[in-house]
Amino acid sequence: MKNRRNYYRILHVQPDAPPAVIRSSYRTIMHKMRVHPDLGGDAEAAALVNEAYAVLGDEQKRADYDRIRQNPGWTRSANDDFRQGLVLTHADAHAPAPACAFCGWPVPPETPGEELTAFCRICHSPLAPMSRLVSHDADRRAITRVPKKSSLLVWTSCPQAQPYAGQVNDLSLTGMRFDTGVFLAAEQVLKIDTPVLKAVATVVRCTVREAGYEVGACFQNLCFARSRGSFVEARA
Ligand SMILES: [Zn+2]
């Protein structure tokens, strides 16, 4: 959607104008253009008016447009996103990816009538890359703030009989630090589960601590839990 354009201004109506007023104003403008083509009524202007009416004249499209318009910075910086609560949009959560970042499972192409998968069917790690994360005003209410400290399970290979246990020390939108008893080499790809997120992450550093190691990892794929209590995709 060309959301930079002010469709309300193009149709000469207020942002809270009822549908009947928008329809009436649209008809008046188009009529004037036809009657007085020299009053700026060229094809380009008419196309713009039609474009504005196609959005504002449709209840759902108008609601979408309003939401984007009132929230122009809706794709925020990572930290802002984190503070305000995170979700994958439904569409994003089900967007296809070429292959699982953890186990390499080739994601099958979209089949009409079949739901796209958000999680790998082999290792159950999230398939949506970080770039698809957005913050939605509409979804914000449904999301509780993500706690930065929690327990953690980490896998280094697939299959792996038992995951390593750990404790999350800090969490941001781009990565996390956690304590664990096992040494994890830099560049190693991990599958991570915590009560609030599932992720595929790459080890950045591994530091020796009194009781084990502290690992810094940056996220490749990430999916946050919904406040309703389960992840977007519950199927295994
Ligand atoms: Zn996988």
CSV table of C-alpha atoms and ligand atoms in Angstrom, one decimal:
chain,number,residue,atom,x,y,z
A,1,MET,CA,0.0,0.0,0.0
A,2,LYS,CA,1.3,3.5,-0.8
A,3,ASN,CA,0.8,4.5,2.8
A,4,ARG,CA,2.6,7.9,2.4
A,5,ARG,CA,-0.2,9.4,0.5
A,6,ASN,CA,-2.9,11.1,2.4
A,7,TYR,CA,-6.1,9.6,0.9
A,8,TYR,CA,-8.3,11.7,3.2
A,9,ARG,CA,-6.8,14.9,1.8
A,10,ILE,CA,-7.1,13.6,-1.8
A,11,LEU,CA,-10.8,13.0,-1.2
A,12,HIS,CA,-11.3,16.3,0.7
A,13,VAL,CA,-12.7,14.6,3.8
A,14,GLN,CA,-11.8,14.5,7.5
A,15,PRO,CA,-10.1,11.3,8.8
A,16,ASP,CA,-13.2,10.5,10.8
A,17,ALA,CA,-15.6,11.0,8.0
A,18,PRO,CA,-18.4,8.4,7.8
A,19,PRO,CA,-18.6,6.2,4.7
A,20,ALA,CA,-21.5,8.1,3.2
A,21,VAL,CA,-19.5,11.4,3.2
A,22,ILE,CA,-16.5,9.7,1.7
A,23,ARG,CA,-18.6,8.2,-1.1
A,24,SER,CA,-20.4,11.5,-1.7
A,25,SER,CA,-17.1,13.5,-1.8
A,26,TYR,CA,-15.6,11.0,-4.2
A,27,ARG,CA,-18.5,11.2,-6.6
A,28,THR,CA,-18.4,15.0,-6.5
A,29,ILE,CA,-14.7,15.2,-7.2
A,30,MET,CA,-15.0,12.7,-10.1
A,31,HIS,CA,-17.9,14.6,-11.5
A,32,LYS,CA,-16.1,17.9,-11.4
A,33,MET,CA,-13.1,16.3,-13.1
A,34,ARG,CA,-15.3,15.0,-16.0
A,35,VAL,CA,-17.1,18.3,-16.3
A,36,HIS,CA,-14.1,20.5,-16.0
A,37,PRO,CA,-11.1,18.5,-17.3
A,38,ASP,CA,-9.0,21.6,-17.2
A,39,LEU,CA,-9.4,21.9,-13.4
A,40,GLY,CA,-6.6,19.4,-12.8
A,41,GLY,CA,-8.8,16.6,-14.0
A,42,ASP,CA,-6.2,14.7,-15.9
A,43,ALA,CA,-6.0,10.9,-16.0
A,44,GLU,CA,-3.2,10.8,-13.3
A,45,ALA,CA,-5.3,12.8,-10.9
A,46,ALA,CA,-8.3,10.7,-11.5
A,47,ALA,CA,-6.3,7.6,-10.9
A,48,LEU,CA,-5.1,9.0,-7.6
A,49,VAL,CA,-8.7,9.8,-6.6
A,50,ASN,CA,-9.8,6.3,-7.6
A,51,GLU,CA,-6.9,4.8,-5.6
A,52,ALA,CA,-7.9,6.8,-2.5
A,53,TYR,CA,-11.5,5.8,-2.8
A,54,ALA,CA,-10.5,2.1,-3.4
A,55,VAL,CA,-9.0,2.2,0.1
A,56,LEU,CA,-11.2,4.6,2.0
A,57,GLY,CA,-14.4,3.2,0.5
A,58,ASP,CA,-13.6,-0.3,1.8
A,59,GLU,CA,-14.1,-0.8,5.5
A,60,GLN,CA,-11.3,-3.3,5.9
A,61,LYS,CA,-8.8,-1.5,3.7
A,62,ARG,CA,-9.6,1.8,5.4
A,63,ALA,CA,-8.9,0.2,8.8
A,64,ASP,CA,-5.6,-1.2,7.7
A,65,TYR,CA,-4.7,2.2,6.2
A,66,ASP,CA,-5.6,4.0,9.4
A,67,ARG,CA,-3.5,1.7,11.5
A,68,ILE,CA,-0.4,2.3,9.3
A,69,ARG,CA,-1.1,6.0,9.1
A,70,GLN,CA,-1.4,6.5,12.8
A,71,ASN,CA,1.7,4.4,13.4
A,72,PRO,CA,4.2,5.4,10.7
A,73,GLY,CA,7.1,4.0,12.7
A,74,TRP,CA,5.5,0.7,13.1
A,75,THR,CA,8.7,-1.2,12.1
A,76,ARG,CA,10.7,0.1,15.1
A,77,SER,CA,14.3,-0.3,16.2
A,78,ALA,CA,15.1,-3.6,17.9
A,79,ASN,CA,15.0,-2.2,21.4
A,80,ASP,CA,11.7,-0.4,20.9
A,81,ASP,CA,10.2,-3.5,19.5
A,82,PHE,CA,11.4,-5.4,22.5
A,83,ARG,CA,10.0,-3.0,25.1
A,84,GLN,CA,6.7,-2.9,23.4
A,85,GLY,CA,6.2,-6.6,23.0
A,86,LEU,CA,6.7,-8.7,20.0
A,87,VAL,CA,4.8,-10.9,17.7
A,88,LEU,CA,5.0,-12.4,14.3
A,89,THR,CA,2.0,-11.4,12.3
A,90,HIS,CA,-0.1,-14.3,11.3
A,91,ALA,CA,1.0,-14.0,7.7
A,92,ASP,CA,4.7,-13.7,8.7
A,93,ALA,CA,4.5,-16.6,11.0
A,94,HIS,CA,3.3,-18.8,8.1
A,95,ALA,CA,5.6,-17.3,5.5
A,96,PRO,CA,7.7,-19.9,3.7
A,97,ALA,CA,11.5,-20.2,4.1
A,98,PRO,CA,13.8,-22.0,1.8
A,99,ALA,CA,15.3,-24.4,4.5
A,100,CYS,CA,15.4,-24.8,8.2
A,101,ALA,CA,18.3,-22.8,9.6
A,102,PHE,CA,19.1,-25.4,12.2
A,103,CYS,CA,18.7,-28.9,10.6
A,104,GLY,CA,18.4,-28.0,7.0
A,105,TRP,CA,15.0,-29.4,6.4
A,106,PRO,CA,13.9,-28.1,3.0
A,107,VAL,CA,10.6,-26.3,3.5
A,108,PRO,CA,8.1,-27.5,0.9
A,109,PRO,CA,6.7,-24.9,-1.4
A,110,GLU,CA,3.3,-23.5,-0.7
A,111,THR,CA,0.4,-25.8,-1.5
A,112,PRO,CA,-2.9,-24.2,-2.3
A,113,GLY,CA,-5.4,-24.9,0.5
A,114,GLU,CA,-2.8,-26.0,2.9
A,115,GLU,CA,-1.5,-24.0,5.8
A,116,LEU,CA,2.1,-23.0,5.5
A,117,THR,CA,4.3,-24.1,8.3
A,118,ALA,CA,6.0,-21.7,10.8
A,119,PHE,CA,8.1,-24.3,12.5
A,120,CYS,CA,10.4,-27.0,11.1
A,121,ARG,CA,8.7,-30.3,11.0
A,122,ILE,CA,11.9,-32.1,11.8
A,123,CYS,CA,13.5,-30.1,14.7
A,124,HIS,CA,10.5,-27.7,15.5
A,125,SER,CA,12.7,-24.6,15.3
A,126,PRO,CA,11.1,-21.4,14.0
A,127,LEU,CA,11.5,-20.8,10.2
A,128,ALA,CA,10.7,-17.1,10.1
A,129,PRO,CA,13.9,-15.0,9.9
A,130,MET,CA,14.4,-12.0,12.2
A,131,SER,CA,13.7,-9.6,9.4
A,132,ARG,CA,10.1,-10.6,9.4
A,133,LEU,CA,9.5,-9.5,13.0
A,134,VAL,CA,7.3,-6.5,13.3
A,135,SER,CA,5.5,-4.8,16.1
A,136,HIS,CA,1.9,-4.2,15.7
A,137,ASP,CA,-0.2,-1.8,17.7
A,138,ALA,CA,-3.1,-4.1,17.3
A,139,ASP,CA,-1.2,-7.0,18.7
A,140,ARG,CA,0.5,-5.1,21.5
A,141,ARG,CA,-2.4,-5.5,23.9
A,142,ALA,CA,-2.3,-9.3,23.5
A,143,ILE,CA,1.4,-9.5,24.4
A,144,THR,CA,2.8,-9.5,27.8
A,145,ARG,CA,6.3,-8.2,28.3
A,146,VAL,CA,8.9,-10.8,27.7
A,147,PRO,CA,10.9,-11.5,30.9
A,148,LYS,CA,14.7,-11.4,30.4
A,149,LYS,CA,15.5,-14.2,32.9
A,150,SER,CA,14.2,-17.7,32.3
A,151,SER,CA,15.2,-21.3,32.0
A,152,LEU,CA,16.5,-22.5,28.7
A,153,LEU,CA,17.0,-25.6,26.7
A,154,VAL,CA,19.6,-25.7,23.9
A,155,TRP,CA,20.4,-28.2,21.1
A,156,THR,CA,23.5,-28.3,19.1
A,157,SER,CA,22.6,-31.0,16.6
A,158,CYS,CA,19.6,-32.7,15.2
A,159,PRO,CA,18.8,-35.3,16.3
A,160,GLN,CA,20.0,-34.9,19.8
A,161,ALA,CA,18.6,-37.1,22.5
A,162,GLN,CA,18.8,-34.7,25.4
A,163,PRO,CA,19.1,-30.9,25.2
A,164,TYR,CA,21.5,-29.0,27.4
A,165,ALA,CA,19.9,-27.0,30.2
A,166,GLY,CA,20.7,-23.4,30.9
A,167,GLN,CA,19.6,-20.1,32.4
A,168,VAL,CA,19.0,-16.9,30.4
A,169,ASN,CA,20.9,-13.9,31.8
A,170,ASP,CA,19.9,-11.3,29.3
A,171,LEU,CA,17.7,-11.0,26.2
A,172,SER,CA,17.3,-8.5,23.4
A,173,LEU,CA,15.6,-8.6,20.1
A,174,THR,CA,18.9,-9.5,18.4
A,175,GLY,CA,20.3,-12.1,20.8
A,176,MET,CA,20.7,-13.5,24.3
A,177,ARG,CA,23.3,-14.4,26.9
A,178,PHE,CA,22.8,-17.6,28.9
A,179,ASP,CA,24.7,-19.8,31.4
A,180,THR,CA,25.1,-23.5,30.6
A,181,GLY,CA,27.3,-26.3,31.6
A,182,VAL,CA,28.6,-27.2,28.2
A,183,PHE,CA,31.2,-25.3,26.0
A,184,LEU,CA,29.7,-24.0,22.8
A,185,ALA,CA,32.1,-23.0,20.0
A,186,ALA,CA,31.8,-19.7,18.2
A,187,GLU,CA,29.8,-19.9,14.9
A,188,GLN,CA,27.9,-23.0,16.2
A,189,VAL,CA,24.3,-23.0,15.3
A,190,LEU,CA,21.9,-23.6,18.2
A,191,LYS,CA,18.2,-24.4,18.6
A,192,ILE,CA,16.9,-22.6,21.7
A,193,ASP,CA,13.7,-23.1,23.6
A,194,THR,CA,12.6,-20.9,26.6
A,195,PRO,CA,9.2,-20.5,28.0
A,196,VAL,CA,8.9,-17.2,26.1
A,197,LEU,CA,10.6,-17.8,22.8
A,198,LYS,CA,11.9,-20.3,20.3
A,199,ALA,CA,14.9,-19.4,18.3
A,200,VAL,CA,17.7,-20.5,16.0
A,201,ALA,CA,20.9,-18.7,17.0
A,202,THR,CA,24.6,-18.6,16.3
A,203,VAL,CA,27.2,-18.6,19.1
A,204,VAL,CA,29.1,-15.4,19.2
A,205,ARG,CA,31.3,-16.1,22.2
A,206,CYS,CA,31.6,-18.6,25.1
A,207,THR,CA,33.2,-17.4,28.3
A,208,VAL,CA,34.3,-19.6,31.2
A,209,ARG,CA,32.4,-18.9,34.4
A,210,GLU,CA,32.6,-20.3,37.9
A,211,ALA,CA,30.1,-23.0,37.2
A,212,GLY,CA,30.2,-23.6,33.5
A,213,TYR,CA,30.1,-21.1,30.6
A,214,GLU,CA,28.3,-18.0,29.6
A,215,VAL,CA,27.3,-18.0,26.0
A,216,GLY,CA,26.4,-15.0,23.8
A,217,ALA,CA,24.4,-15.9,20.8
A,218,CYS,CA,22.7,-13.9,18.1
A,219,PHE,CA,19.3,-14.8,16.7
A,220,GLN,CA,18.8,-15.9,13.2
A,221,ASN,CA,15.2,-17.0,13.5
A,222,LEU,CA,12.9,-16.1,16.3
A,223,CYS,CA,9.4,-16.6,17.5
A,224,PHE,CA,7.9,-15.2,20.7
A,225,ALA,CA,5.2,-16.8,22.7
A,226,ARG,CA,1.8,-15.2,22.7
A,227,SER,CA,0.4,-14.1,26.0
A,228,ARG,CA,-2.4,-16.6,25.4
A,229,GLY,CA,0.1,-19.2,26.7
A,230,SER,CA,1.2,-21.0,23.6
A,231,PHE,CA,3.4,-20.3,20.6
A,232,VAL,CA,1.8,-19.2,17.3
A,233,GLU,CA,2.3,-22.7,16.0
A,234,ALA,CA,1.5,-25.6,18.4
A,235,ARG,CA,1.7,-28.5,16.0
A,236,ALA,CA,4.7,-30.6,16.1
B,1,ZN,ZN,14.8,-28.0,11.4
